[in-house]
Structures are given as C-alpha cells and as structure tokens.
CSV table of N, CA and C in Angstrom, one decimal:
chain,number,residue,atom,x,y,z
A,1,MET,N,-5.1,-14.5,-41.1
A,1,MET,CA,-6.0,-14.4,-39.9
A,1,MET,C,-7.0,-13.4,-40.1
A,2,ASP,N,-8.2,-13.7,-39.7
A,2,ASP,CA,-9.4,-12.7,-39.8
A,2,ASP,C,-9.0,-11.5,-39.0
A,3,GLN,N,-9.4,-10.3,-39.6
A,3,GLN,CA,-9.1,-9.0,-38.9
A,3,GLN,C,-9.6,-8.9,-37.5
A,4,ARG,N,-10.9,-9.4,-37.2
A,4,ARG,CA,-11.4,-9.3,-35.9
A,4,ARG,C,-10.7,-10.3,-34.9
A,5,LEU,N,-10.3,-11.4,-35.4
A,5,LEU,CA,-9.5,-12.3,-34.6
A,5,LEU,C,-8.1,-11.7,-34.3
A,6,ALA,N,-7.5,-11.0,-35.3
A,6,ALA,CA,-6.2,-10.4,-35.1
A,6,ALA,C,-6.4,-9.3,-34.0
A,7,GLU,N,-7.5,-8.5,-34.0
A,7,GLU,CA,-7.7,-7.5,-33.1
A,7,GLU,C,-7.9,-8.1,-31.7
A,8,PHE,N,-8.5,-9.2,-31.6
A,8,PHE,CA,-8.7,-9.9,-30.3
A,8,PHE,C,-7.3,-10.3,-29.8
A,9,LEU,N,-6.5,-10.9,-30.6
A,9,LEU,CA,-5.2,-11.3,-30.2
A,9,LEU,C,-4.4,-10.2,-29.7
A,10,GLN,N,-4.4,-9.1,-30.5
A,10,GLN,CA,-3.7,-7.9,-30.1
A,10,GLN,C,-4.1,-7.3,-28.7
A,11,ALA,N,-5.5,-7.3,-28.5
A,11,ALA,CA,-6.0,-6.8,-27.3
A,11,ALA,C,-5.6,-7.7,-26.1
A,12,THR,N,-5.5,-9.0,-26.3
A,12,THR,CA,-5.1,-9.9,-25.3
A,12,THR,C,-3.6,-9.7,-25.0
A,13,GLU,N,-2.8,-9.5,-26.0
A,13,GLU,CA,-1.4,-9.2,-25.8
A,13,GLU,C,-1.2,-7.9,-25.0
A,14,LYS,N,-2.0,-6.9,-25.3
A,14,LYS,CA,-1.9,-5.6,-24.5
A,14,LYS,C,-2.2,-5.9,-23.0
A,15,CYS,N,-3.2,-6.7,-22.8
A,15,CYS,CA,-3.5,-7.0,-21.4
A,15,CYS,C,-2.3,-7.7,-20.7
A,16,THR,N,-1.7,-8.6,-21.4
A,16,THR,CA,-0.5,-9.4,-20.9
A,16,THR,C,0.6,-8.4,-20.6
A,17,GLU,N,0.9,-7.4,-21.6
A,17,GLU,CA,1.9,-6.4,-21.4
A,17,GLU,C,1.6,-5.6,-20.1
A,18,GLN,N,0.4,-5.2,-19.9
A,18,GLN,CA,0.0,-4.4,-18.7
A,18,GLN,C,0.3,-5.3,-17.4
A,19,LEU,N,0.0,-6.5,-17.5
A,19,LEU,CA,0.3,-7.4,-16.3
A,19,LEU,C,1.7,-7.4,-16.0
A,20,ARG,N,2.5,-7.5,-17.1
A,20,ARG,CA,4.0,-7.6,-16.9
A,20,ARG,C,4.5,-6.3,-16.3
A,21,GLU,N,3.9,-5.2,-16.8
A,21,GLU,CA,4.3,-3.8,-16.2
A,21,GLU,C,3.9,-3.7,-14.8
A,22,MET,N,2.9,-4.4,-14.4
A,22,MET,CA,2.4,-4.3,-13.0
A,22,MET,C,3.3,-5.1,-12.0
A,23,LEU,N,4.0,-6.1,-12.5
A,23,LEU,CA,4.9,-6.9,-11.6
A,23,LEU,C,5.9,-6.1,-10.8
A,24,PRO,N,6.7,-5.2,-11.4
A,24,PRO,CA,7.6,-4.4,-10.6
A,24,PRO,C,6.9,-3.5,-9.6
A,25,LEU,N,5.7,-3.1,-10.0
A,25,LEU,CA,4.9,-2.3,-9.0
A,25,LEU,C,4.6,-3.1,-7.8
A,26,GLU,N,4.2,-4.3,-8.0
A,26,GLU,CA,3.9,-5.2,-6.9
A,26,GLU,C,5.1,-5.4,-6.0
A,27,GLN,N,6.2,-5.6,-6.6
A,27,GLN,CA,7.5,-5.8,-5.9
A,27,GLN,C,7.9,-4.5,-5.1
A,28,GLU,N,7.6,-3.4,-5.7
A,28,GLU,CA,7.9,-2.1,-5.0
A,28,GLU,C,6.9,-2.0,-3.8
A,29,LYS,N,5.7,-2.3,-4.0
A,29,LYS,CA,4.7,-2.3,-2.9
A,29,LYS,C,5.1,-3.2,-1.8
A,30,TYR,N,5.6,-4.4,-2.1
A,30,TYR,CA,6.1,-5.3,-1.1
A,30,TYR,C,7.2,-4.7,-0.3
A,31,GLN,N,8.2,-4.1,-1.0
A,31,GLN,CA,9.3,-3.5,-0.4
A,31,GLN,C,8.9,-2.4,0.6
A,32,ALA,N,7.9,-1.6,0.1
A,32,ALA,CA,7.4,-0.5,0.9
A,32,ALA,C,6.7,-1.1,2.2
A,33,LEU,N,6.0,-2.2,2.1
A,33,LEU,CA,5.4,-2.8,3.2
A,33,LEU,C,6.4,-3.3,4.2
A,34,ILE,N,7.5,-4.0,3.7
A,34,ILE,CA,8.5,-4.5,4.5
A,34,ILE,C,9.2,-3.4,5.3
A,35,SER,N,9.5,-2.3,4.6
A,35,SER,CA,10.2,-1.2,5.2
A,35,SER,C,9.3,-0.4,6.1
A,36,ASP,N,8.0,-0.6,6.0
A,36,ASP,CA,7.0,0.1,6.8
A,36,ASP,C,7.1,1.6,6.5
A,37,ASP,N,7.4,2.0,5.2
A,37,ASP,CA,7.5,3.4,4.8
A,37,ASP,C,6.1,3.8,4.3
A,38,THR,N,5.5,4.6,5.2
A,38,THR,CA,4.1,5.0,4.9
A,38,THR,C,4.0,5.9,3.7
A,39,ASN,N,4.9,6.8,3.5
A,39,ASN,CA,4.9,7.6,2.3
A,39,ASN,C,5.0,6.8,1.0
A,40,GLN,N,6.0,5.9,1.0
A,40,GLN,CA,6.2,5.0,-0.1
A,40,GLN,C,4.9,4.1,-0.4
A,41,MET,N,4.3,3.6,0.7
A,41,MET,CA,3.1,2.8,0.6
A,41,MET,C,2.0,3.6,-0.1
A,42,GLU,N,1.8,4.8,0.4
A,42,GLU,CA,0.7,5.7,-0.2
A,42,GLU,C,1.0,5.9,-1.7
A,43,GLU,N,2.2,6.2,-2.0
A,43,GLU,CA,2.6,6.4,-3.4
A,43,GLU,C,2.4,5.2,-4.2
A,44,MET,N,2.8,4.0,-3.7
A,44,MET,CA,2.6,2.8,-4.4
A,44,MET,C,1.1,2.4,-4.6
A,45,ILE,N,0.3,2.7,-3.6
A,45,ILE,CA,-1.1,2.4,-3.8
A,45,ILE,C,-1.7,3.3,-4.9
A,46,GLN,N,-1.3,4.5,-5.0
A,46,GLN,CA,-1.8,5.4,-6.0
A,46,GLN,C,-1.4,4.9,-7.4
A,47,VAL,N,-0.1,4.5,-7.5
A,47,VAL,CA,0.4,4.0,-8.8
A,47,VAL,C,-0.3,2.7,-9.1
A,48,GLN,N,-0.5,1.9,-8.1
A,48,GLN,CA,-1.1,0.6,-8.4
A,48,GLN,C,-2.6,0.8,-8.8
A,49,GLN,N,-3.3,1.7,-8.2
A,49,GLN,CA,-4.7,2.0,-8.6
A,49,GLN,C,-4.7,2.5,-10.0
A,50,ALA,N,-3.8,3.3,-10.5
A,50,ALA,CA,-3.8,3.8,-11.8
A,50,ALA,C,-3.5,2.6,-12.8
A,51,ALA,N,-2.6,1.7,-12.4
A,51,ALA,CA,-2.3,0.5,-13.2
A,51,ALA,C,-3.5,-0.4,-13.3
A,52,ILE,N,-4.2,-0.6,-12.2
A,52,ILE,CA,-5.4,-1.4,-12.2
A,52,ILE,C,-6.5,-0.8,-13.1
A,53,MET,N,-6.7,0.5,-13.1
A,53,MET,CA,-7.7,1.2,-13.9
A,53,MET,C,-7.3,1.0,-15.4
A,54,LYS,N,-6.0,1.1,-15.7
A,54,LYS,CA,-5.6,0.9,-17.1
A,54,LYS,C,-5.8,-0.6,-17.5
A,55,LEU,N,-5.6,-1.5,-16.6
A,55,LEU,CA,-5.8,-2.9,-16.9
A,55,LEU,C,-7.3,-3.2,-17.1
A,56,LYS,N,-8.2,-2.6,-16.3
A,56,LYS,CA,-9.6,-2.7,-16.5
A,56,LYS,C,-10.1,-2.2,-17.9
A,57,SER,N,-9.5,-1.1,-18.3
A,57,SER,CA,-9.8,-0.5,-19.6
A,57,SER,C,-9.4,-1.5,-20.7
A,58,LEU,N,-8.1,-2.0,-20.6
A,58,LEU,CA,-7.6,-2.9,-21.6
A,58,LEU,C,-8.5,-4.2,-21.6
A,59,GLU,N,-8.9,-4.6,-20.5
A,59,GLU,CA,-9.7,-5.8,-20.4
A,59,GLU,C,-11.1,-5.6,-21.0
A,60,ALA,N,-11.6,-4.4,-20.9
A,60,ALA,CA,-12.9,-4.1,-21.5
A,60,ALA,C,-12.7,-4.2,-23.0
A,61,VAL,N,-11.7,-3.6,-23.5
A,61,VAL,CA,-11.4,-3.6,-25.0
A,61,VAL,C,-11.2,-5.1,-25.4
A,62,ARG,N,-10.5,-5.9,-24.6
A,62,ARG,CA,-10.2,-7.3,-25.0
A,62,ARG,C,-11.5,-8.0,-25.1
A,63,LEU,N,-12.4,-7.8,-24.1
A,63,LEU,CA,-13.7,-8.5,-24.1
A,63,LEU,C,-14.6,-8.1,-25.3
A,64,ASP,N,-14.5,-6.8,-25.6
A,64,ASP,CA,-15.3,-6.3,-26.8
A,64,ASP,C,-14.7,-6.9,-28.0
A,65,CYS,N,-13.4,-7.0,-28.2
A,65,CYS,CA,-12.8,-7.6,-29.4
A,65,CYS,C,-13.2,-9.1,-29.4
A,66,GLN,N,-13.2,-9.7,-28.3
A,66,GLN,CA,-13.6,-11.2,-28.2
A,66,GLN,C,-15.0,-11.3,-28.7
A,67,GLU,N,-15.9,-10.4,-28.3
A,67,GLU,CA,-17.3,-10.5,-28.7
A,67,GLU,C,-17.4,-10.2,-30.2
A,68,LYS,N,-16.7,-9.2,-30.7
A,68,LYS,CA,-16.8,-8.9,-32.1
A,68,LYS,C,-16.2,-10.0,-33.0
A,69,ALA,N,-15.3,-10.8,-32.5
A,69,ALA,CA,-14.7,-11.9,-33.2
A,69,ALA,C,-15.6,-13.1,-33.2
A,70,GLY,N,-16.8,-13.0,-32.5
A,70,GLY,CA,-17.7,-14.1,-32.5
A,70,GLY,C,-17.4,-15.1,-31.5
A,71,LEU,N,-16.6,-14.8,-30.5
A,71,LEU,CA,-16.1,-15.7,-29.5
A,71,LEU,C,-16.8,-15.5,-28.1
A,72,GLY,N,-17.7,-14.5,-28.1
A,72,GLY,CA,-18.5,-14.2,-26.9
A,72,GLY,C,-18.0,-14.6,-25.6
A,73,ARG,N,-18.7,-15.3,-24.8
A,73,ARG,CA,-18.3,-15.7,-23.4
A,73,ARG,C,-17.6,-17.1,-23.4
A,74,MET,N,-16.8,-17.4,-24.4
A,74,MET,CA,-16.1,-18.6,-24.5
A,74,MET,C,-14.9,-18.6,-23.6
A,75,THR,N,-14.6,-19.8,-23.1
A,75,THR,CA,-13.3,-20.0,-22.3
A,75,THR,C,-12.2,-20.1,-23.3
A,76,THR,N,-10.9,-20.0,-22.8
A,76,THR,CA,-9.8,-20.1,-23.7
A,76,THR,C,-9.8,-21.4,-24.4
A,77,GLU,N,-10.2,-22.5,-23.8
A,77,GLU,CA,-10.2,-23.8,-24.4
A,77,GLU,C,-11.3,-23.8,-25.5
A,78,GLN,N,-12.4,-23.2,-25.3
A,78,GLN,CA,-13.5,-23.1,-26.3
A,78,GLN,C,-13.0,-22.3,-27.5
A,79,ILE,N,-12.3,-21.2,-27.2
A,79,ILE,CA,-11.8,-20.3,-28.3
A,79,ILE,C,-10.8,-21.1,-29.1
A,80,LEU,N,-9.9,-21.8,-28.5
A,80,LEU,CA,-8.9,-22.6,-29.2
A,80,LEU,C,-9.6,-23.7,-30.1
A,81,GLU,N,-10.7,-24.2,-29.6
A,81,GLU,CA,-11.4,-25.2,-30.4
A,81,GLU,C,-12.1,-24.6,-31.6
A,82,SER,N,-12.5,-23.3,-31.5
A,82,SER,CA,-13.3,-22.7,-32.6
A,82,SER,C,-12.5,-21.9,-33.6
A,83,ILE,N,-11.2,-21.6,-33.3
A,83,ILE,CA,-10.5,-20.8,-34.3
A,83,ILE,C,-9.8,-21.7,-35.3
A,84,PRO,N,-9.4,-21.1,-36.5
A,84,PRO,CA,-8.7,-21.9,-37.5
A,84,PRO,C,-7.4,-22.5,-37.0
A,85,GLU,N,-7.1,-23.7,-37.5
A,85,GLU,CA,-6.0,-24.4,-37.0
A,85,GLU,C,-4.7,-23.6,-37.2
A,86,ALA,N,-4.6,-22.8,-38.2
A,86,ALA,CA,-3.4,-22.0,-38.5
A,86,ALA,C,-3.1,-21.0,-37.4
A,87,ASP,N,-4.2,-20.6,-36.7
A,87,ASP,CA,-4.0,-19.6,-35.6
A,87,ASP,C,-3.9,-20.1,-34.2
A,88,LYS,N,-4.1,-21.4,-34.1
A,88,LYS,CA,-4.1,-22.0,-32.7
A,88,LYS,C,-2.8,-21.8,-32.0
A,89,GLU,N,-1.7,-22.1,-32.6
A,89,GLU,CA,-0.4,-22.0,-32.0
A,89,GLU,C,-0.1,-20.6,-31.4
A,90,MET,N,-0.5,-19.6,-32.2
A,90,MET,CA,-0.3,-18.2,-31.8
A,90,MET,C,-1.2,-17.8,-30.6
A,91,PHE,N,-2.4,-18.3,-30.6
A,91,PHE,CA,-3.3,-18.0,-29.5
A,91,PHE,C,-3.0,-18.8,-28.3
A,92,THR,N,-2.5,-20.0,-28.5
A,92,THR,CA,-2.1,-20.9,-27.3
A,92,THR,C,-1.0,-20.2,-26.6
A,93,ALA,N,0.0,-19.7,-27.3
A,93,ALA,CA,1.1,-19.0,-26.7
A,93,ALA,C,0.7,-17.7,-26.0
A,94,CYS,N,-0.2,-17.0,-26.6
A,94,CYS,CA,-0.7,-15.7,-26.1
A,94,CYS,C,-1.5,-16.0,-24.8
A,95,PHE,N,-2.4,-17.0,-24.8
A,95,PHE,CA,-3.2,-17.3,-23.6
A,95,PHE,C,-2.2,-17.8,-22.5
A,96,SER,N,-1.2,-18.6,-22.8
A,96,SER,CA,-0.3,-19.1,-21.9
A,96,SER,C,0.5,-18.0,-21.2
A,97,ASP,N,0.9,-17.0,-22.0
A,97,ASP,CA,1.6,-15.8,-21.4
A,97,ASP,C,0.7,-15.1,-20.5
A,98,LEU,N,-0.5,-14.9,-20.9
A,98,LEU,CA,-1.5,-14.2,-20.1
A,98,LEU,C,-1.7,-14.8,-18.7
A,99,ARG,N,-1.9,-16.1,-18.8
A,99,ARG,CA,-2.1,-16.9,-17.5
A,99,ARG,C,-0.8,-16.8,-16.6
A,100,LYS,N,0.3,-17.0,-17.2
A,100,LYS,CA,1.6,-17.0,-16.5
A,100,LYS,C,1.8,-15.6,-15.8
A,101,SER,N,1.6,-14.5,-16.6
A,101,SER,CA,1.7,-13.2,-16.0
A,101,SER,C,0.7,-12.9,-14.9
A,102,ALA,N,-0.5,-13.4,-15.1
A,102,ALA,CA,-1.6,-13.2,-14.0
A,102,ALA,C,-1.2,-14.0,-12.8
A,103,GLU,N,-0.7,-15.2,-12.9
A,103,GLU,CA,-0.3,-16.0,-11.8
A,103,GLU,C,0.9,-15.3,-11.0
A,104,GLU,N,1.8,-14.8,-11.8
A,104,GLU,CA,3.0,-14.2,-11.1
A,104,GLU,C,2.5,-12.9,-10.3
A,105,LEU,N,1.6,-12.2,-10.9
A,105,LEU,CA,1.1,-11.0,-10.2
A,105,LEU,C,0.3,-11.4,-9.0
A,106,ARG,N,-0.5,-12.5,-9.1
A,106,ARG,CA,-1.3,-12.9,-8.0
A,106,ARG,C,-0.4,-13.4,-6.8
A,107,ILE,N,0.7,-14.0,-7.1
A,107,ILE,CA,1.6,-14.5,-6.1
A,107,ILE,C,2.3,-13.3,-5.4
A,108,CYS,N,2.7,-12.3,-6.2
A,108,CYS,CA,3.3,-11.1,-5.6
A,108,CYS,C,2.4,-10.4,-4.7
A,109,ASN,N,1.1,-10.3,-5.2
A,109,ASN,CA,0.1,-9.6,-4.4
A,109,ASN,C,-0.2,-10.3,-3.1
A,110,SER,N,-0.2,-11.6,-3.2
A,110,SER,CA,-0.5,-12.5,-2.0
A,110,SER,C,0.6,-12.3,-1.0
A,111,LYS,N,1.8,-12.2,-1.4
A,111,LYS,CA,2.9,-12.0,-0.5
A,111,LYS,C,2.8,-10.6,0.2
A,112,ALA,N,2.5,-9.6,-0.6
A,112,ALA,CA,2.3,-8.2,-0.1
A,112,ALA,C,1.1,-8.2,0.9
A,113,MET,N,0.1,-8.9,0.6
A,113,MET,CA,-1.1,-8.9,1.5
A,113,MET,C,-0.7,-9.6,2.9
A,114,GLU,N,0.1,-10.6,2.8
A,114,GLU,CA,0.6,-11.3,4.1
A,114,GLU,C,1.3,-10.3,4.9
A,115,ILE,N,2.2,-9.5,4.3
A,115,ILE,CA,3.0,-8.5,5.1
A,115,ILE,C,2.0,-7.4,5.6
A,116,ALA,N,1.1,-7.0,4.8
A,116,ALA,CA,0.1,-6.0,5.2
A,116,ALA,C,-0.7,-6.5,6.4
A,117,ARG,N,-1.2,-7.7,6.4
A,117,ARG,CA,-2.0,-8.3,7.5
A,117,ARG,C,-1.1,-8.4,8.7
A,118,ALA,N,0.1,-8.8,8.6
A,118,ALA,CA,1.0,-9.0,9.7
A,118,ALA,C,1.3,-7.6,10.4
A,119,SER,N,1.5,-6.6,9.5
A,119,SER,CA,1.7,-5.2,10.0
A,119,SER,C,0.5,-4.7,10.7
A,120,ALA,N,-0.7,-5.0,10.2
A,120,ALA,CA,-1.9,-4.5,10.9
A,120,ALA,C,-2.1,-5.2,12.2
A,121,VAL,N,-1.8,-6.5,12.3
A,121,VAL,CA,-1.9,-7.2,13.6
A,121,VAL,C,-0.9,-6.6,14.6
A,122,PHE,N,0.3,-6.3,14.1
A,122,PHE,CA,1.3,-5.8,14.9
A,122,PHE,C,0.9,-4.4,15.5
A,123,TRP,N,0.4,-3.5,14.6
A,123,TRP,CA,0.0,-2.2,15.1
A,123,TRP,C,-1.2,-2.3,16.0
A,124,GLN,N,-2.1,-3.2,15.7
A,124,GLN,CA,-3.2,-3.4,16.6
A,124,GLN,C,-2.8,-3.9,18.0
A,125,SER,N,-1.8,-4.7,18.0
A,125,SER,CA,-1.3,-5.2,19.3
A,125,SER,C,-0.7,-4.1,20.2
A,126,ILE,N,-0.1,-3.1,19.5
A,126,ILE,CA,0.4,-1.9,20.2
A,126,ILE,C,-0.7,-1.0,20.7
A,127,ASP,N,-1.7,-0.8,19.8
A,127,ASP,CA,-2.8,0.1,20.2
A,127,ASP,C,-4.1,-0.7,20.0
A,128,PRO,N,-4.6,-1.4,21.0
A,128,PRO,CA,-5.8,-2.2,20.9
A,128,PRO,C,-7.1,-1.5,20.6
A,129,HIS,N,-7.1,-0.2,20.6
A,129,HIS,CA,-8.3,0.6,20.3
A,129,HIS,C,-8.5,0.8,18.7
A,130,THR,N,-7.5,0.3,17.9
A,130,THR,CA,-7.6,0.4,16.5
A,130,THR,C,-8.6,-0.7,16.0
A,131,LYS,N,-9.1,-0.5,14.9
A,131,LYS,CA,-10.0,-1.5,14.3
A,131,LYS,C,-9.2,-2.8,14.0
A,132,PRO,N,-9.9,-4.0,14.1
A,132,PRO,CA,-9.2,-5.2,13.7
A,132,PRO,C,-8.9,-5.3,12.2
A,133,ALA,N,-7.9,-6.0,11.9
A,133,ALA,CA,-7.5,-6.2,10.5
A,133,ALA,C,-8.6,-7.0,9.8
A,134,ALA,N,-8.7,-6.8,8.5
A,134,ALA,CA,-9.7,-7.5,7.7
A,134,ALA,C,-9.3,-9.0,7.7
A,135,PRO,N,-10.4,-9.9,7.5
A,135,PRO,CA,-10.1,-11.3,7.5
A,135,PRO,C,-9.2,-11.6,6.3
A,136,ALA,N,-8.4,-12.7,6.5
A,136,ALA,CA,-7.3,-13.0,5.6
A,136,ALA,C,-7.7,-13.4,4.2
A,137,LYS,N,-8.9,-14.0,4.1
A,137,LYS,CA,-9.2,-14.6,2.8
A,137,LYS,C,-10.3,-14.0,2.0
A,138,VAL,N,-10.8,-12.8,2.5
A,138,VAL,CA,-11.9,-12.1,1.8
A,138,VAL,C,-11.4,-11.5,0.5
A,139,THR,N,-12.0,-11.8,-0.6
A,139,THR,CA,-11.7,-11.1,-1.9
A,139,THR,C,-13.0,-10.5,-2.3
A,140,TYR,N,-12.9,-9.5,-3.2
A,140,TYR,CA,-14.1,-8.8,-3.6
A,140,TYR,C,-14.4,-9.0,-5.0
A,141,GLY,N,-15.6,-9.0,-5.4
A,141,GLY,CA,-16.1,-9.3,-6.7
A,141,GLY,C,-16.1,-8.0,-7.6
A,142,VAL,N,-16.7,-8.1,-8.7
A,142,VAL,CA,-16.7,-7.0,-9.7
A,142,VAL,C,-17.4,-5.8,-9.1
A,143,LYS,N,-18.4,-5.9,-8.4
A,143,LYS,CA,-19.2,-4.7,-7.9
A,143,LYS,C,-18.8,-4.3,-6.5
A,144,GLY,N,-17.7,-4.9,-6.0
A,144,GLY,CA,-17.2,-4.5,-4.7
A,144,GLY,C,-17.8,-5.3,-3.5
A,145,ALA,N,-18.7,-6.2,-3.8
A,145,ALA,CA,-19.3,-6.9,-2.7
A,145,ALA,C,-18.5,-8.2,-2.5
A,146,ALA,N,-18.5,-8.6,-1.2
A,146,ALA,CA,-17.8,-9.9,-0.9
A,146,ALA,C,-18.5,-11.0,-1.5
A,147,PRO,N,-17.9,-12.0,-2.1
A,147,PRO,CA,-18.5,-13.1,-2.7
A,147,PRO,C,-19.1,-14.0,-1.6
A,148,SER,N,-20.1,-14.8,-2.0
A,148,SER,CA,-20.7,-15.7,-1.0
A,148,SER,C,-19.8,-16.8,-0.5
A,149,LYS,N,-18.8,-17.1,-1.3
A,149,LYS,CA,-17.9,-18.1,-0.9
A,149,LYS,C,-16.5,-17.5,-0.8
A,150,ILE,N,-16.0,-17.6,0.4
A,150,ILE,CA,-14.7,-16.9,0.7
A,150,ILE,C,-13.6,-17.7,0.0
A,151,GLY,N,-12.6,-17.0,-0.5
A,151,GLY,CA,-11.4,-17.7,-1.1
A,151,GLY,C,-11.6,-18.0,-2.5
A,152,ASN,N,-12.6,-17.4,-3.2
A,152,ASN,CA,-12.9,-17.6,-4.6
A,152,ASN,C,-11.7,-17.2,-5.5
A,153,GLY,N,-10.8,-16.4,-5.1
A,153,GLY,CA,-9.8,-16.0,-6.0
A,153,GLY,C,-10.0,-14.5,-6.2
A,154,SER,N,-9.1,-13.9,-7.0
A,154,SER,CA,-9.2,-12.5,-7.2
A,154,SER,C,-10.1,-12.2,-8.4
A,155,LEU,N,-10.5,-10.9,-8.4
A,155,LEU,CA,-11.2,-10.4,-9.6
A,155,LEU,C,-10.5,-10.7,-10.8
A,156,PHE,N,-9.2,-10.5,-10.7
A,156,PHE,CA,-8.3,-10.7,-11.8
A,156,PHE,C,-8.5,-12.1,-12.4
A,157,GLN,N,-8.5,-13.1,-11.6
A,157,GLN,CA,-8.7,-14.5,-12.1
A,157,GLN,C,-10.0,-14.7,-12.7
A,158,THR,N,-11.0,-14.0,-12.2
A,158,THR,CA,-12.4,-14.1,-12.8
A,158,THR,C,-12.4,-13.5,-14.2
A,159,LYS,N,-11.7,-12.4,-14.4
A,159,LYS,CA,-11.7,-11.7,-15.7
A,159,LYS,C,-11.0,-12.5,-16.7
A,160,ILE,N,-9.9,-13.1,-16.3
A,160,ILE,CA,-9.1,-13.8,-17.3
A,160,ILE,C,-9.6,-15.1,-17.5
C-alpha cells in the first residue's frame, strides 16, 4: 500500500476510534438527563465538548491525509473505485466501521436530545416566564448557522 494511502487509512481509523470512545459519553449524558442531575449534566457537557474538539482535530487530519493521497473531495464510493484492488477490502471495512460508529453515536445523541427537549418543556410548564425550548429539528452547520433546510442531519454526518 502506498504510504499516503496508509496514512489516510490510519487517520480514518483514528476517527472511528474516537467515535467509539464517545459512545459511552453519550450514554452517560443520557443517564444524567434522565436523572435530571444538573451537576452531572454540566460535567458531561464539558467532557463531550472536549471529545468533539478532539474529533474535529482528527477529522481535519483525516481530510488532510485524504487530500495528500490524491483523493481530494471524493466520496467513499469514489475512493473505493480509485484505490488499488488489493486495498479495497481494508478500506471497505474501515469505512463501514466509521459509518456504523457514527450512526450509533447519532442515535444515542438523538435519544438524549429527546430527553433534553422533554425536560425543557416540563420546566417551562412549571415556570412559563422561561424561554421556550429550541425547535426539535434544527441542526447547525459548520459555521454555527442554521441550514436553510431543517432536518439536514448533523454536522457529523456532513463531515463523514
């Protein structure tokens, strides 16, 4: 395998590892939301923010390695079509693991968001002077702006 292709594979695997490490954090966040433990929620948000920053850093490295390998802005399907046949099985497995991990994380996050919204609605019903909860399907893009089309998916899905 070409050195640059190997570096791209390794960078992709590191992103997948980070996603897997983030799964238990999502589950802890979910538990904190269910228990309505404010201190635990604050702690989990800080831990999650650090994990997201690490993932963004790893993703930047992965994209740089992809560019250096001559695979630029290609989709996974295009990458698989353009790499040597001997490397396709390894990359197919790697991309499959990445997608699976991202989907698991997305599902966990979605469940936690449902609990957070329900909690916000509950607390607002107790104190009607609080601000209303955010709309259920707004996701934010790379620069923090809401996309023109609601429900586009997470930033995470866009990057992968």
